[in-house]
Amino acid sequence: MVDSQYWWLIAFPAFFALGWLAARIDIKHVLSETRSLPAAYFKGLNYLLNGETNRAVEVYVEVARHHVETVELQFTLGHLFRRRGELERAIRMHQKLLARPELNVAQRQQAQFELAQDFMAAGLFDRAEAILTELQHTDYARQARTELLGVYQQEKAWRKAIEIAQQLRDDSHTYQHEIAQFHCELAEQAIARSQPDDARVELEAALTANRQCARARSLQGEMAIQAGEATIAIECWLAIETQDPHYLALIARPLLAAYDGMNRAEEGTRLMVRLLSQYPDLDVLDLTYERLMTQKGMDDAYAFVRERLRSHPTMPGLRRVLETHLLVAPDDQKADLEIIVKLLNEATREQSMYYCSHCGFKARQYFWHCPACTEWETFAPVRGQRSRNPQ
Ligand SMILES: [Zn+2]
């Protein structure tokens, strides 16, 4: 009896010690597990913040290998692969995720949405379209439609783009500019197919969507010229003044040609002079100068640009004045003037480009649809102007 009592005396503390030890080992293991994950996360995050995506990916790939169960991490990694342009890896990652039976509905939809974006980035628009169409009936409906709008624009499927934009319109974004532009694209396609009646219908639809659509008026004018109706063309183009007069610069040349073709050249020139005095930023100074030079001679053209420089001093205006002065200057001044004009030309080169007010992309040519950021009507119709509505 005495022996067994002693045995219990030793056994109890021993059991406690073993339990304590076991608990410690377990807790230590658990702690190491939970600590290693956030530590690696932060390490990866640090790399990301420093712009070192390559090293961040290395860290996350390593963590993902040991923690296959962490779905969120797989999403992060897939996203990183796509951003780095490793589209095949991103696609594989998201396809693997989708194959997992334990994903809940929200995670499955997220994986589908990510995969659709991978396909878009890879230019596999039909596959992206198939997934996004499916997602239209889920919580991802709005995001899916926004992406679909991108797909249809890439595929130049303007009819479908109009349909989606109409579904997307709400108080925060009416899509009226985009819808009008899509109709203009359809009109241009119809013009290219020699189907002017279809083109006319599209242009009317463009103006119904957005009365201010200067591109639609501009195309209506072009069609009238092709049909030999110069008076109607002039009417269509002049209507742009009531929309946004700065777009007149884009059609000023054919507009003047229409006046010339009807023996109303003087009227065309007077119109340009009037528009310039009314809208000082209108980009028709060079054109008006050229016309004055040929119609009225150098004295009138020179007087005009000097007056313009005084009332509206700009660097391109100054260059134009000096260029004209060079023509009449005495021979001993010409060499100096030539150097000044050359320097001014270099200094104002930036002002001979059109700029996208959304992404800053610049081009010699005017675009209704920015080739860089794919936004619509973001190019100011005035060369050298970086914002769409300068004040
Ligand atoms: Zn842009």
Short mmCIF file of C-alpha atoms and ligand atoms in Angstrom, two decimals:
data_model
loop_
_atom_site.label_atom_id
_atom_site.label_comp_id
_atom_site.label_asym_id
_atom_site.label_seq_id
_atom_site.Cartn_x
_atom_site.Cartn_y
_atom_site.Cartn_z
CA MET A 1 0.00 0.00 0.00
CA VAL A 2 2.80 2.33 1.02
CA ASP A 3 4.67 1.60 -2.27
CA SER A 4 1.68 2.40 -4.41
CA GLN A 5 1.15 5.70 -2.52
CA TYR A 6 4.75 6.67 -3.24
CA TRP A 7 4.29 5.70 -6.90
CA TRP A 8 1.42 8.14 -7.29
CA LEU A 9 3.49 10.85 -5.65
CA ILE A 10 6.10 10.50 -8.37
CA ALA A 11 3.69 9.71 -11.21
CA PHE A 12 1.50 12.82 -10.83
CA PRO A 13 4.25 15.41 -11.33
CA ALA A 14 5.69 13.23 -14.11
CA PHE A 15 2.36 13.25 -15.96
CA PHE A 16 2.12 17.01 -15.51
CA ALA A 17 5.64 17.44 -16.80
CA LEU A 18 4.94 15.26 -19.83
CA GLY A 19 1.69 17.12 -20.54
CA TRP A 20 3.40 20.46 -20.17
CA LEU A 21 6.19 19.32 -22.48
CA ALA A 22 3.75 17.98 -25.05
CA ALA A 23 1.73 21.19 -24.93
CA ARG A 24 4.87 23.26 -25.32
CA ILE A 25 6.06 21.30 -28.31
CA ASP A 26 2.63 21.58 -29.87
CA ILE A 27 2.34 25.31 -29.18
CA LYS A 28 5.86 25.85 -30.47
CA HIS A 29 4.98 24.02 -33.67
CA VAL A 30 1.77 25.95 -34.12
CA LEU A 31 3.53 29.23 -33.38
CA SER A 32 6.26 28.51 -35.89
CA GLU A 33 3.61 27.70 -38.48
CA THR A 34 1.60 30.85 -37.89
CA ARG A 35 4.68 33.02 -37.56
CA SER A 36 6.46 31.77 -40.66
CA LEU A 37 3.51 32.61 -42.89
CA PRO A 38 3.04 36.29 -41.94
CA ALA A 39 6.80 36.82 -41.87
CA ALA A 40 7.08 35.56 -45.43
CA TYR A 41 4.05 37.58 -46.43
CA PHE A 42 5.64 40.76 -45.13
CA LYS A 43 8.93 39.91 -46.78
CA GLY A 44 7.10 39.50 -50.09
CA LEU A 45 5.11 42.64 -49.49
CA ASN A 46 8.29 44.55 -48.83
CA TYR A 47 9.71 43.44 -52.16
CA LEU A 48 6.46 44.43 -53.86
CA LEU A 49 6.54 47.91 -52.33
CA ASN A 50 10.12 48.33 -53.51
CA GLY A 51 9.02 47.36 -56.99
CA GLU A 52 11.05 44.13 -56.84
CA THR A 53 8.30 41.88 -58.22
CA ASN A 54 10.77 39.13 -59.19
CA ARG A 55 11.96 38.64 -55.61
CA ALA A 56 8.41 38.91 -54.27
CA VAL A 57 7.33 36.12 -56.61
CA GLU A 58 10.26 33.95 -55.45
CA VAL A 59 9.17 34.37 -51.82
CA TYR A 60 5.52 33.68 -52.55
CA VAL A 61 6.23 30.65 -54.73
CA GLU A 62 8.25 29.20 -51.85
CA VAL A 63 5.48 29.88 -49.31
CA ALA A 64 2.80 28.54 -51.64
CA ARG A 65 4.74 25.29 -52.02
CA HIS A 66 4.55 24.67 -48.27
CA HIS A 67 1.02 26.00 -47.80
CA VAL A 68 -0.95 24.58 -50.68
CA GLU A 69 -4.15 25.04 -48.68
CA THR A 70 -3.91 28.87 -48.66
CA VAL A 71 -6.23 29.85 -51.49
CA GLU A 72 -5.72 33.60 -51.03
CA LEU A 73 -2.00 33.18 -51.53
CA GLN A 74 -2.59 31.34 -54.79
CA PHE A 75 -4.73 34.28 -55.91
CA THR A 76 -2.01 36.76 -55.02
CA LEU A 77 0.57 34.73 -56.88
CA GLY A 78 -1.64 34.36 -59.95
CA HIS A 79 -2.18 38.11 -59.97
CA LEU A 80 1.57 38.71 -59.71
CA PHE A 81 2.31 36.34 -62.57
CA ARG A 82 -0.16 38.21 -64.76
CA ARG A 83 1.32 41.57 -63.84
CA ARG A 84 4.77 40.29 -64.74
CA GLY A 85 3.47 39.08 -68.08
CA GLU A 86 3.95 35.40 -67.17
CA LEU A 87 0.54 34.63 -68.56
CA GLU A 88 0.96 30.90 -69.00
CA ARG A 89 1.89 30.54 -65.32
CA ALA A 90 -1.03 32.76 -64.27
CA ILE A 91 -3.45 30.74 -66.40
CA ARG A 92 -2.13 27.44 -64.99
CA MET A 93 -2.40 28.72 -61.44
CA HIS A 94 -5.99 29.87 -61.84
CA GLN A 95 -7.00 26.72 -63.72
CA LYS A 96 -5.53 24.61 -60.90
CA LEU A 97 -7.47 26.68 -58.38
CA LEU A 98 -10.68 26.15 -60.32
CA ALA A 99 -10.12 22.39 -60.30
CA ARG A 100 -10.18 22.33 -56.48
CA PRO A 101 -13.40 20.79 -55.18
CA GLU A 102 -13.24 22.59 -51.80
CA LEU A 103 -13.57 26.13 -53.25
CA ASN A 104 -16.69 27.98 -52.15
CA VAL A 105 -18.92 29.80 -54.64
CA ALA A 106 -17.29 33.22 -54.10
CA GLN A 107 -13.79 31.78 -54.51
CA ARG A 108 -14.80 29.89 -57.64
CA GLN A 109 -16.19 33.09 -59.19
CA GLN A 110 -13.08 35.00 -58.22
CA ALA A 111 -10.90 32.34 -59.86
CA GLN A 112 -13.01 32.50 -63.02
CA PHE A 113 -12.75 36.29 -63.10
CA GLU A 114 -8.97 36.14 -62.66
CA LEU A 115 -8.67 33.52 -65.39
CA ALA A 116 -10.73 35.69 -67.75
CA GLN A 117 -8.33 38.56 -67.13
CA ASP A 118 -5.38 36.27 -67.87
CA PHE A 119 -6.96 35.27 -71.18
CA MET A 120 -7.57 38.91 -72.04
CA ALA A 121 -3.98 39.82 -71.30
CA ALA A 122 -2.88 36.89 -73.49
CA GLY A 123 -5.12 38.12 -76.34
CA LEU A 124 -7.35 35.02 -76.09
CA PHE A 125 -10.49 37.13 -76.26
CA ASP A 126 -12.94 34.37 -77.20
CA ARG A 127 -11.99 32.35 -74.12
CA ALA A 128 -12.19 35.46 -71.91
CA GLU A 129 -15.57 36.29 -73.42
CA ALA A 130 -16.95 32.80 -72.67
CA ILE A 131 -16.04 33.05 -68.96
CA LEU A 132 -17.18 36.67 -68.58
CA THR A 133 -20.53 35.92 -70.20
CA GLU A 134 -21.04 33.16 -67.63
CA LEU A 135 -20.12 35.54 -64.79
CA GLN A 136 -22.80 38.02 -65.85
CA HIS A 137 -25.29 36.16 -63.70
CA THR A 138 -23.19 36.24 -60.52
CA ASP A 139 -21.95 38.75 -57.94
CA TYR A 140 -19.24 39.60 -60.48
CA ALA A 141 -21.82 40.85 -63.00
CA ARG A 142 -20.70 44.48 -63.11
CA GLN A 143 -16.97 43.72 -63.16
CA ALA A 144 -17.54 41.04 -65.80
CA ARG A 145 -19.51 43.47 -67.99
CA THR A 146 -16.83 46.14 -67.64
CA GLU A 147 -14.23 43.62 -68.82
CA LEU A 148 -16.54 42.39 -71.58
CA LEU A 149 -16.80 45.96 -72.83
CA GLY A 150 -13.00 45.90 -73.13
CA VAL A 151 -13.11 42.56 -75.01
CA TYR A 152 -15.70 43.82 -77.51
CA GLN A 153 -13.70 46.98 -78.16
CA GLN A 154 -10.59 44.91 -78.80
CA GLU A 155 -12.55 42.70 -81.17
CA LYS A 156 -14.20 45.78 -82.75
CA ALA A 157 -17.55 44.13 -82.00
CA TRP A 158 -19.22 47.53 -81.70
CA ARG A 159 -22.82 46.28 -81.71
CA LYS A 160 -22.13 44.05 -78.69
CA ALA A 161 -20.17 46.89 -77.07
CA ILE A 162 -23.22 49.17 -77.35
CA GLU A 163 -25.42 46.52 -75.74
CA ILE A 164 -23.06 46.03 -72.78
CA ALA A 165 -22.50 49.77 -72.32
CA GLN A 166 -26.27 50.24 -72.15
CA GLN A 167 -26.45 47.60 -69.42
CA LEU A 168 -23.61 49.25 -67.54
CA ARG A 169 -24.94 52.81 -67.62
CA ASP A 170 -25.90 54.33 -64.28
CA ASP A 171 -25.86 57.74 -62.60
CA SER A 172 -22.11 57.70 -62.11
CA HIS A 173 -21.30 56.82 -65.74
CA THR A 174 -23.82 57.30 -68.55
CA TYR A 175 -21.53 55.85 -71.27
CA GLN A 176 -23.14 58.31 -73.73
CA HIS A 177 -19.76 59.36 -75.16
CA GLU A 178 -18.69 55.75 -75.62
CA ILE A 179 -22.01 54.63 -77.14
CA ALA A 180 -21.93 57.55 -79.61
CA GLN A 181 -18.35 56.65 -80.55
CA PHE A 182 -19.30 52.98 -81.07
CA HIS A 183 -22.02 54.12 -83.48
CA CYS A 184 -19.41 56.25 -85.28
CA GLU A 185 -17.17 53.18 -85.59
CA LEU A 186 -20.11 51.26 -87.09
CA ALA A 187 -20.71 54.18 -89.47
CA GLU A 188 -17.08 54.10 -90.62
CA GLN A 189 -17.35 50.34 -91.21
CA ALA A 190 -20.50 50.95 -93.29
CA ILE A 191 -18.76 53.71 -95.28
CA ALA A 192 -15.86 51.32 -95.97
CA ARG A 193 -18.40 48.74 -97.24
CA SER A 194 -19.97 51.44 -99.47
CA GLN A 195 -23.25 51.31 -97.56
CA PRO A 196 -23.99 55.01 -96.98
CA ASP A 197 -27.59 54.42 -95.86
CA ASP A 198 -26.42 52.21 -92.99
CA ALA A 199 -23.76 54.77 -92.11
CA ARG A 200 -26.36 57.54 -91.96
CA VAL A 201 -28.51 55.52 -89.55
CA GLU A 202 -25.50 54.94 -87.28
CA LEU A 203 -24.55 58.62 -87.28
CA GLU A 204 -28.09 59.61 -86.32
CA ALA A 205 -27.94 57.02 -83.52
CA ALA A 206 -24.60 58.51 -82.41
CA LEU A 207 -26.16 61.97 -82.17
CA THR A 208 -29.18 60.57 -80.32
CA ALA A 209 -26.83 59.03 -77.75
CA ASN A 210 -24.77 62.20 -77.50
CA ARG A 211 -25.88 65.47 -79.18
CA GLN A 212 -22.35 66.81 -78.62
CA CYS A 213 -20.68 64.07 -80.70
CA ALA A 214 -18.44 66.14 -82.98
CA ARG A 215 -17.14 63.01 -84.71
CA ALA A 216 -20.65 62.17 -85.96
CA ARG A 217 -21.09 65.67 -87.46
CA SER A 218 -17.64 65.48 -88.95
CA LEU A 219 -18.45 62.11 -90.62
CA GLN A 220 -21.81 63.42 -91.86
CA GLY A 221 -19.91 66.24 -93.57
CA GLU A 222 -17.43 63.81 -95.14
CA MET A 223 -20.29 61.70 -96.49
CA ALA A 224 -21.97 64.77 -97.97
CA ILE A 225 -18.73 65.71 -99.76
CA GLN A 226 -18.47 62.17 -101.16
CA ALA A 227 -22.04 62.52 -102.41
CA GLY A 228 -21.11 65.83 -104.08
CA GLU A 229 -23.22 67.92 -101.68
CA ALA A 230 -20.79 70.61 -100.57
CA THR A 231 -23.48 72.94 -99.11
CA ILE A 232 -24.78 70.18 -96.83
CA ALA A 233 -21.21 69.28 -95.86
CA ILE A 234 -20.51 72.89 -94.84
CA GLU A 235 -23.75 72.91 -92.82
CA CYS A 236 -22.80 69.70 -90.98
CA TRP A 237 -19.30 70.92 -90.20
CA LEU A 238 -20.43 74.37 -89.07
CA ALA A 239 -22.78 72.66 -86.59
CA ILE A 240 -19.65 71.54 -84.72
CA GLU A 241 -19.30 75.13 -83.48
CA THR A 242 -22.42 74.67 -81.33
CA GLN A 243 -21.05 71.35 -79.98
CA ASP A 244 -17.45 72.19 -79.15
CA PRO A 245 -15.83 74.77 -81.48
CA HIS A 246 -12.30 73.41 -80.90
CA TYR A 247 -13.14 70.31 -82.94
CA LEU A 248 -13.52 72.61 -85.97
CA ALA A 249 -9.73 72.50 -86.25
CA LEU A 250 -9.93 68.82 -87.23
CA ILE A 251 -12.12 69.52 -90.29
CA ALA A 252 -10.87 73.04 -91.11
CA ARG A 253 -8.94 71.90 -94.18
CA PRO A 254 -11.79 70.00 -95.93
CA LEU A 255 -14.19 72.76 -94.83
CA LEU A 256 -12.07 75.38 -96.60
CA ALA A 257 -11.72 73.08 -99.62
CA ALA A 258 -15.54 72.92 -99.78
CA TYR A 259 -15.74 76.74 -99.80
CA ASP A 260 -13.03 76.87 -102.48
CA GLY A 261 -14.87 74.29 -104.59
CA MET A 262 -17.93 76.53 -104.59
CA ASN A 263 -15.94 79.67 -105.46
CA ARG A 264 -16.48 81.01 -101.94
CA ALA A 265 -12.80 81.03 -100.95
CA GLU A 266 -12.92 84.54 -99.39
CA GLU A 267 -15.87 83.52 -97.23
CA GLY A 268 -13.88 80.53 -95.95
CA THR A 269 -10.95 82.75 -94.97
CA ARG A 270 -13.23 85.27 -93.25
CA LEU A 271 -14.79 82.41 -91.32
CA MET A 272 -11.36 81.26 -90.07
CA VAL A 273 -10.42 84.80 -88.98
CA ARG A 274 -13.74 85.19 -87.18
CA LEU A 275 -13.42 81.78 -85.43
CA LEU A 276 -9.87 82.55 -84.31
CA SER A 277 -10.88 85.87 -82.78
CA GLN A 278 -13.77 84.18 -81.00
CA TYR A 279 -11.89 81.04 -79.86
CA PRO A 280 -8.23 82.03 -79.41
CA ASP A 281 -7.14 78.42 -78.72
CA LEU A 282 -8.61 77.09 -81.96
CA ASP A 283 -5.83 75.25 -83.79
CA VAL A 284 -6.16 76.94 -87.21
CA LEU A 285 -3.52 79.67 -87.02
CA ASP A 286 -1.13 78.03 -89.53
CA LEU A 287 -3.96 77.26 -91.92
CA THR A 288 -5.35 80.81 -91.81
CA TYR A 289 -1.86 82.25 -92.29
CA GLU A 290 -1.26 80.04 -95.35
CA ARG A 291 -4.56 81.16 -96.87
CA LEU A 292 -3.92 84.86 -96.26
CA MET A 293 -0.50 84.43 -97.82
CA THR A 294 -1.87 82.89 -101.03
CA GLN A 295 -5.04 84.97 -101.26
CA LYS A 296 -3.90 88.41 -100.09
CA GLY A 297 -0.12 88.32 -100.05
CA MET A 298 2.63 88.56 -97.52
CA ASP A 299 1.81 91.99 -96.05
CA ASP A 300 -1.67 90.94 -94.97
CA ALA A 301 -0.46 87.56 -93.68
CA TYR A 302 2.37 89.23 -91.73
CA ALA A 303 0.03 91.86 -90.24
CA PHE A 304 -2.38 89.11 -89.24
CA VAL A 305 0.17 86.96 -87.36
CA ARG A 306 1.67 90.02 -85.62
CA GLU A 307 -1.73 91.13 -84.44
CA ARG A 308 -2.43 87.56 -83.25
CA LEU A 309 0.83 87.47 -81.31
CA ARG A 310 -0.10 90.69 -79.51
CA SER A 311 -3.63 89.59 -78.64
CA HIS A 312 -2.79 85.95 -77.90
CA PRO A 313 0.96 85.48 -77.32
CA THR A 314 2.09 81.86 -77.77
CA MET A 315 5.39 80.25 -78.73
CA PRO A 316 4.06 78.78 -82.00
CA GLY A 317 2.64 82.27 -82.77
CA LEU A 318 6.04 83.84 -82.15
CA ARG A 319 7.70 81.26 -84.39
CA ARG A 320 5.24 82.02 -87.17
CA VAL A 321 5.92 85.80 -86.86
CA LEU A 322 9.68 85.29 -87.00
CA GLU A 323 9.39 82.91 -89.96
CA THR A 324 7.45 85.57 -91.84
CA HIS A 325 9.85 88.28 -90.75
CA LEU A 326 12.68 86.16 -92.13
CA LEU A 327 11.13 86.47 -95.59
CA VAL A 328 11.23 90.29 -95.55
CA ALA A 329 14.30 90.89 -93.35
CA PRO A 330 17.43 92.53 -94.79
CA ASP A 331 20.15 90.05 -95.80
CA ASP A 332 22.49 90.92 -92.91
CA GLN A 333 19.82 89.90 -90.36
CA LYS A 334 18.84 86.63 -92.01
CA ALA A 335 21.58 84.44 -90.50
CA ASP A 336 20.69 85.47 -86.93
CA LEU A 337 16.97 85.10 -87.55
CA GLU A 338 17.48 81.63 -89.02
CA ILE A 339 19.21 80.51 -85.81
CA ILE A 340 16.38 81.93 -83.68
CA VAL A 341 13.71 80.24 -85.81
CA LYS A 342 15.61 76.93 -85.65
CA LEU A 343 15.86 77.14 -81.86
CA LEU A 344 12.19 78.06 -81.59
CA ASN A 345 11.28 75.12 -83.79
CA GLU A 346 13.12 72.76 -81.47
CA ALA A 347 11.65 74.38 -78.37
CA THR A 348 8.10 74.16 -79.67
CA ARG A 349 8.31 70.65 -81.10
CA GLU A 350 6.26 69.33 -78.17
CA GLN A 351 3.54 71.78 -79.15
CA SER A 352 3.07 70.16 -82.52
CA MET A 353 1.68 66.96 -80.95
CA TYR A 354 -1.76 65.91 -79.75
CA TYR A 355 -1.94 64.72 -76.13
CA CYS A 356 -4.18 62.26 -74.32
CA SER A 357 -5.42 64.02 -71.19
CA HIS A 358 -5.95 60.66 -69.49
CA CYS A 359 -2.57 58.94 -69.91
CA GLY A 360 -0.34 61.59 -71.50
CA PHE A 361 0.24 59.61 -74.72
CA LYS A 362 1.32 61.97 -77.52
CA ALA A 363 0.99 61.58 -81.27
CA ARG A 364 1.26 63.59 -84.46
CA GLN A 365 -2.11 62.24 -85.50
CA TYR A 366 -5.42 62.94 -83.77
CA PHE A 367 -7.18 59.96 -82.13
CA TRP A 368 -10.78 59.65 -80.94
CA HIS A 369 -9.76 56.47 -79.14
CA CYS A 370 -6.43 56.63 -77.30
CA PRO A 371 -4.23 53.74 -78.56
CA ALA A 372 -2.38 53.68 -75.23
CA CYS A 373 -5.09 53.80 -72.54
CA THR A 374 -8.09 53.01 -74.83
CA GLU A 375 -10.17 55.88 -73.39
CA TRP A 376 -12.51 57.77 -75.73
CA GLU A 377 -12.40 61.50 -76.56
CA THR A 378 -9.44 62.15 -74.28
CA PHE A 379 -7.30 63.89 -76.92
CA ALA A 380 -7.61 67.68 -76.91
CA PRO A 381 -8.23 68.82 -80.53
CA VAL A 382 -5.53 71.47 -80.03
CA ARG A 383 -1.89 70.53 -80.59
CA GLY A 384 0.31 71.08 -77.54
CA GLN A 385 -2.63 71.11 -75.14
CA ARG A 386 -2.35 68.47 -72.47
CA SER A 387 -5.74 68.74 -70.81
CA ARG A 388 -9.05 68.27 -72.54
CA ASN A 389 -10.79 71.37 -71.15
CA PRO A 390 -8.20 74.02 -70.36
CA GLN A 391 -9.35 77.18 -68.63
ZN ZN B 1 -4.56 57.77 -73.25
#
